[in-house]
mmCIF file of C-alpha atoms in Angstrom:
data_model
loop_
_atom_site.group_PDB
_atom_site.id
_atom_site.type_symbol
_atom_site.label_atom_id
_atom_site.label_comp_id
_atom_site.label_asym_id
_atom_site.label_seq_id
_atom_site.Cartn_x
_atom_site.Cartn_y
_atom_site.Cartn_z
ATOM 1 C CA MET A 1 23.692 -65.166 -53.195
ATOM 2 C CA LYS A 2 26.265 -65.364 -55.759
ATOM 3 C CA LYS A 3 24.153 -63.115 -57.926
ATOM 4 C CA GLN A 4 23.601 -60.581 -55.638
ATOM 5 C CA GLN A 5 27.798 -60.521 -55.014
ATOM 6 C CA ARG A 6 28.097 -59.810 -58.723
ATOM 7 C CA LEU A 7 25.664 -57.233 -58.742
ATOM 8 C CA VAL A 8 27.306 -55.208 -56.131
ATOM 9 C CA VAL A 9 30.668 -55.910 -57.718
ATOM 10 C CA ARG A 10 29.205 -54.474 -61.207
ATOM 11 C CA THR A 11 27.894 -51.530 -59.408
ATOM 12 C CA ALA A 12 30.954 -50.614 -57.766
ATOM 13 C CA ILE A 13 32.841 -51.112 -61.117
ATOM 14 C CA LEU A 14 30.389 -48.687 -62.832
ATOM 15 C CA LEU A 15 30.410 -46.061 -60.073
ATOM 16 C CA VAL A 16 34.343 -45.990 -60.395
ATOM 17 C CA LEU A 17 34.116 -45.891 -64.217
ATOM 18 C CA LEU A 18 31.465 -43.068 -64.258
ATOM 19 C CA ALA A 19 33.587 -41.131 -61.538
ATOM 20 C CA ALA A 20 36.515 -41.417 -63.869
ATOM 21 C CA VAL A 21 34.655 -40.158 -66.797
ATOM 22 C CA GLY A 22 33.259 -37.397 -64.774
ATOM 23 C CA TYR A 23 36.591 -36.077 -63.408
ATOM 24 C CA THR A 24 38.195 -36.196 -67.031
ATOM 25 C CA ILE A 25 35.140 -33.761 -68.438
ATOM 26 C CA TYR A 26 35.698 -31.686 -65.522
ATOM 27 C CA ALA A 27 39.309 -31.518 -65.879
ATOM 28 C CA ASN A 28 39.295 -30.874 -69.569
ATOM 29 C CA PHE A 29 36.417 -28.543 -69.678
ATOM 30 C CA PHE A 30 36.131 -26.543 -66.326
ATOM 31 C CA THR A 31 39.527 -26.272 -65.380
ATOM 32 C CA GLU A 32 41.670 -23.253 -66.406
ATOM 33 C CA LYS A 33 44.610 -23.851 -68.585
ATOM 34 C CA THR A 34 47.261 -21.184 -68.410
ATOM 35 C CA ALA A 35 49.107 -21.821 -71.736
ATOM 36 C CA VAL A 36 52.364 -20.169 -71.800
ATOM 37 C CA ALA A 37 52.422 -16.784 -73.725
ATOM 38 C CA VAL A 38 54.803 -14.399 -75.187
ATOM 39 C CA GLY A 39 55.631 -12.067 -72.203
ATOM 40 C CA SER A 40 54.799 -14.490 -69.743
ATOM 41 C CA THR A 41 57.526 -15.735 -67.237
ATOM 42 C CA ALA A 42 58.582 -19.170 -68.739
ATOM 43 C CA PRO A 43 57.654 -22.032 -66.198
ATOM 44 C CA ASP A 44 60.435 -23.707 -64.293
ATOM 45 C CA PHE A 45 61.317 -27.204 -64.590
ATOM 46 C CA VAL A 46 64.005 -29.390 -63.679
ATOM 47 C CA LEU A 47 64.948 -32.185 -66.048
ATOM 48 C CA THR A 48 67.924 -34.635 -66.307
ATOM 49 C CA ASP A 49 70.183 -34.817 -69.466
ATOM 50 C CA LEU A 50 71.955 -37.864 -70.969
ATOM 51 C CA ASN A 51 74.966 -37.766 -68.753
ATOM 52 C CA GLY A 52 72.627 -37.726 -65.523
ATOM 53 C CA GLN A 53 73.106 -33.971 -64.846
ATOM 54 C CA LYS A 54 69.882 -32.231 -63.722
ATOM 55 C CA HIS A 55 68.934 -28.737 -65.467
ATOM 56 C CA ARG A 56 66.788 -26.350 -63.603
ATOM 57 C CA LEU A 57 65.460 -23.523 -66.349
ATOM 58 C CA SER A 58 65.814 -20.777 -63.648
ATOM 59 C CA ASP A 59 69.331 -21.811 -63.274
ATOM 60 C CA TYR A 60 69.741 -20.105 -66.880
ATOM 61 C CA ARG A 61 68.481 -16.715 -65.448
ATOM 62 C CA GLY A 62 70.890 -14.142 -66.941
ATOM 63 C CA LYS A 63 71.386 -15.966 -70.049
ATOM 64 C CA GLY A 64 69.133 -16.233 -73.172
ATOM 65 C CA VAL A 65 67.664 -19.714 -73.496
ATOM 66 C CA PHE A 66 66.604 -21.224 -76.943
ATOM 67 C CA LEU A 67 64.418 -23.970 -75.292
ATOM 68 C CA ASN A 68 63.599 -26.752 -78.306
ATOM 69 C CA PHE A 69 60.788 -29.305 -77.922
ATOM 70 C CA TRP A 70 61.578 -32.238 -80.222
ATOM 71 C CA GLY A 71 61.816 -36.077 -80.981
ATOM 72 C CA THR A 72 63.898 -38.282 -82.801
ATOM 73 C CA TRP A 73 61.243 -39.679 -85.114
ATOM 74 C CA CYS A 74 60.621 -35.918 -86.126
ATOM 75 C CA LYS A 75 61.776 -35.403 -89.678
ATOM 76 C CA PRO A 76 61.874 -31.226 -89.236
ATOM 77 C CA CYS A 77 63.598 -31.716 -85.918
ATOM 78 C CA LYS A 78 66.148 -34.073 -87.754
ATOM 79 C CA ARG A 79 66.937 -30.998 -90.093
ATOM 80 C CA GLU A 80 67.344 -28.139 -87.553
ATOM 81 C CA MET A 81 69.425 -30.168 -85.215
ATOM 82 C CA PRO A 82 72.417 -30.086 -87.011
ATOM 83 C CA TYR A 83 72.041 -26.225 -87.437
ATOM 84 C CA MET A 84 71.681 -25.743 -83.924
ATOM 85 C CA ASN A 85 74.644 -27.639 -82.961
ATOM 86 C CA GLU A 86 76.591 -25.455 -85.188
ATOM 87 C CA TRP A 87 75.553 -22.232 -83.832
ATOM 88 C CA TYR A 88 75.598 -23.436 -80.128
ATOM 89 C CA PRO A 89 79.366 -22.764 -79.454
ATOM 90 C CA VAL A 90 79.110 -19.278 -81.105
ATOM 91 C CA TYR A 91 76.406 -18.352 -79.168
ATOM 92 C CA LYS A 92 77.098 -19.857 -75.930
ATOM 93 C CA GLN A 93 79.949 -17.608 -75.397
ATOM 94 C CA GLN A 94 77.615 -14.913 -75.882
ATOM 95 C CA GLY A 95 75.357 -15.990 -73.006
ATOM 96 C CA VAL A 96 73.092 -17.785 -74.882
ATOM 97 C CA GLU A 97 72.200 -21.612 -73.990
ATOM 98 C CA ILE A 98 70.530 -24.101 -76.306
ATOM 99 C CA LEU A 99 68.325 -26.656 -74.173
ATOM 100 C CA ALA A 100 66.544 -29.397 -76.088
ATOM 101 C CA VAL A 101 63.727 -31.146 -74.258
ATOM 102 C CA ASN A 102 63.186 -34.605 -75.766
ATOM 103 C CA VAL A 103 59.512 -35.570 -75.360
ATOM 104 C CA GLY A 104 59.417 -39.155 -73.579
ATOM 105 C CA GLU A 105 61.369 -41.236 -75.679
ATOM 106 C CA PRO A 106 63.866 -44.035 -74.248
ATOM 107 C CA LYS A 107 67.359 -42.700 -73.202
ATOM 108 C CA LEU A 108 69.205 -45.192 -75.368
ATOM 109 C CA SER A 109 67.197 -43.886 -78.503
ATOM 110 C CA VAL A 110 68.056 -40.082 -77.762
ATOM 111 C CA LYS A 111 71.810 -40.975 -77.053
ATOM 112 C CA LYS A 112 72.114 -42.660 -80.434
ATOM 113 C CA PHE A 113 70.423 -39.772 -81.921
ATOM 114 C CA ALA A 114 72.600 -37.296 -80.318
ATOM 115 C CA GLU A 115 75.631 -39.263 -81.254
ATOM 116 C CA ARG A 116 75.030 -39.577 -84.724
ATOM 117 C CA PHE A 117 74.635 -35.994 -85.121
ATOM 118 C CA GLY A 118 77.411 -35.186 -82.999
ATOM 119 C CA LEU A 119 75.282 -32.851 -80.754
ATOM 120 C CA THR A 120 76.847 -30.864 -78.286
ATOM 121 C CA PHE A 121 74.384 -28.651 -76.410
ATOM 122 C CA PRO A 122 72.439 -30.098 -73.311
ATOM 123 C CA ILE A 123 69.627 -32.561 -74.195
ATOM 124 C CA VAL A 124 67.111 -33.594 -71.691
ATOM 125 C CA ILE A 125 64.335 -36.092 -71.581
ATOM 126 C CA ASP A 126 60.702 -35.311 -70.315
ATOM 127 C CA GLN A 127 60.145 -38.877 -69.581
ATOM 128 C CA GLU A 128 56.263 -38.230 -68.449
ATOM 129 C CA ASP A 129 55.441 -35.416 -70.854
ATOM 130 C CA GLN A 130 55.071 -33.218 -67.990
ATOM 131 C CA VAL A 131 57.163 -30.138 -69.279
ATOM 132 C CA LEU A 132 55.458 -30.763 -72.679
ATOM 133 C CA ASN A 133 51.936 -30.253 -71.176
ATOM 134 C CA VAL A 134 52.966 -27.300 -69.062
ATOM 135 C CA TYR A 135 53.947 -25.594 -71.955
ATOM 136 C CA ASN A 136 51.007 -26.684 -74.045
ATOM 137 C CA VAL A 137 53.330 -27.983 -76.941
ATOM 138 C CA GLY A 138 51.603 -29.062 -79.932
ATOM 139 C CA PRO A 139 53.281 -29.833 -83.046
ATOM 140 C CA LEU A 140 56.993 -30.778 -83.024
ATOM 141 C CA PRO A 141 59.939 -29.098 -83.163
ATOM 142 C CA THR A 142 58.399 -26.024 -81.021
ATOM 143 C CA THR A 143 60.774 -23.508 -79.543
ATOM 144 C CA PHE A 144 60.365 -21.043 -76.968
ATOM 145 C CA LEU A 145 62.801 -18.053 -77.052
ATOM 146 C CA ILE A 146 63.599 -16.946 -73.609
ATOM 147 C CA ASP A 147 65.299 -13.766 -72.531
ATOM 148 C CA LYS A 148 67.804 -13.121 -69.556
ATOM 149 C CA ASN A 149 65.097 -12.260 -67.073
ATOM 150 C CA GLY A 150 62.975 -15.490 -67.882
ATOM 151 C CA LYS A 151 60.454 -14.336 -69.953
ATOM 152 C CA VAL A 152 59.232 -15.562 -73.181
ATOM 153 C CA LYS A 153 59.944 -13.393 -76.284
ATOM 154 C CA GLN A 154 58.675 -15.719 -79.055
ATOM 155 C CA ILE A 155 57.171 -19.217 -79.655
ATOM 156 C CA ILE A 156 58.199 -20.822 -83.091
ATOM 157 C CA THR A 157 56.142 -23.895 -84.367
ATOM 158 C CA GLY A 158 57.901 -25.969 -87.368
ATOM 159 C CA THR A 159 61.298 -26.127 -88.578
ATOM 160 C CA MET A 160 63.873 -23.576 -88.778
ATOM 161 C CA THR A 161 66.641 -22.833 -91.371
ATOM 162 C CA LYS A 162 70.159 -22.063 -90.293
ATOM 163 C CA GLU A 163 69.640 -18.516 -90.707
ATOM 164 C CA ASP A 164 66.289 -18.634 -88.697
ATOM 165 C CA ILE A 165 68.410 -20.129 -85.821
ATOM 166 C CA ARG A 166 70.785 -17.524 -85.806
ATOM 167 C CA ARG A 167 68.631 -14.556 -86.113
ATOM 168 C CA HIS A 168 66.518 -16.236 -83.036
ATOM 169 C CA LEU A 169 69.786 -16.857 -81.018
ATOM 170 C CA GLU A 170 70.709 -13.089 -81.742
ATOM 171 C CA SER A 171 67.537 -11.885 -80.667
ATOM 172 C CA ILE A 172 67.827 -13.300 -77.034
ATOM 173 C CA LYS A 173 71.504 -12.432 -76.459
ATOM 174 C CA PRO A 174 71.515 -10.818 -72.791
#
């Protein structure tokens, strides 16, 4: 009797595992992934910043958005953050917003990083990497330049110099 119960339990576990593997294969190979591309409308999202304020991308319509995905452990991100911070007040007055999306790190780590660098632009945390996945972000940093109509003008992967950032902010002024 016990052998028969064990067989039933093992069979059930095996079926659940096979179903999970089957679904994973299906989801990765047979479902269409729509990557965010230059010229497409930037997918909307809502994320919360370090002060508890919610930021919805579509609320920035009418402004250019410099959407930067980053991590505290990312050395190129550390290099470009001070440049972004330096240009932020200049371009904010001209209708360009910088929105930095941290990729799922603890709020305390992100807050300490922001304080250490004196960052003044909005920093939101993508706790579950949902926005990261929708935007199909690979290596960090990755920046999406979004125009006043919500269209992606350019996608930049890798670190930028102070002049690169200025030029890109300039390119998305409304």
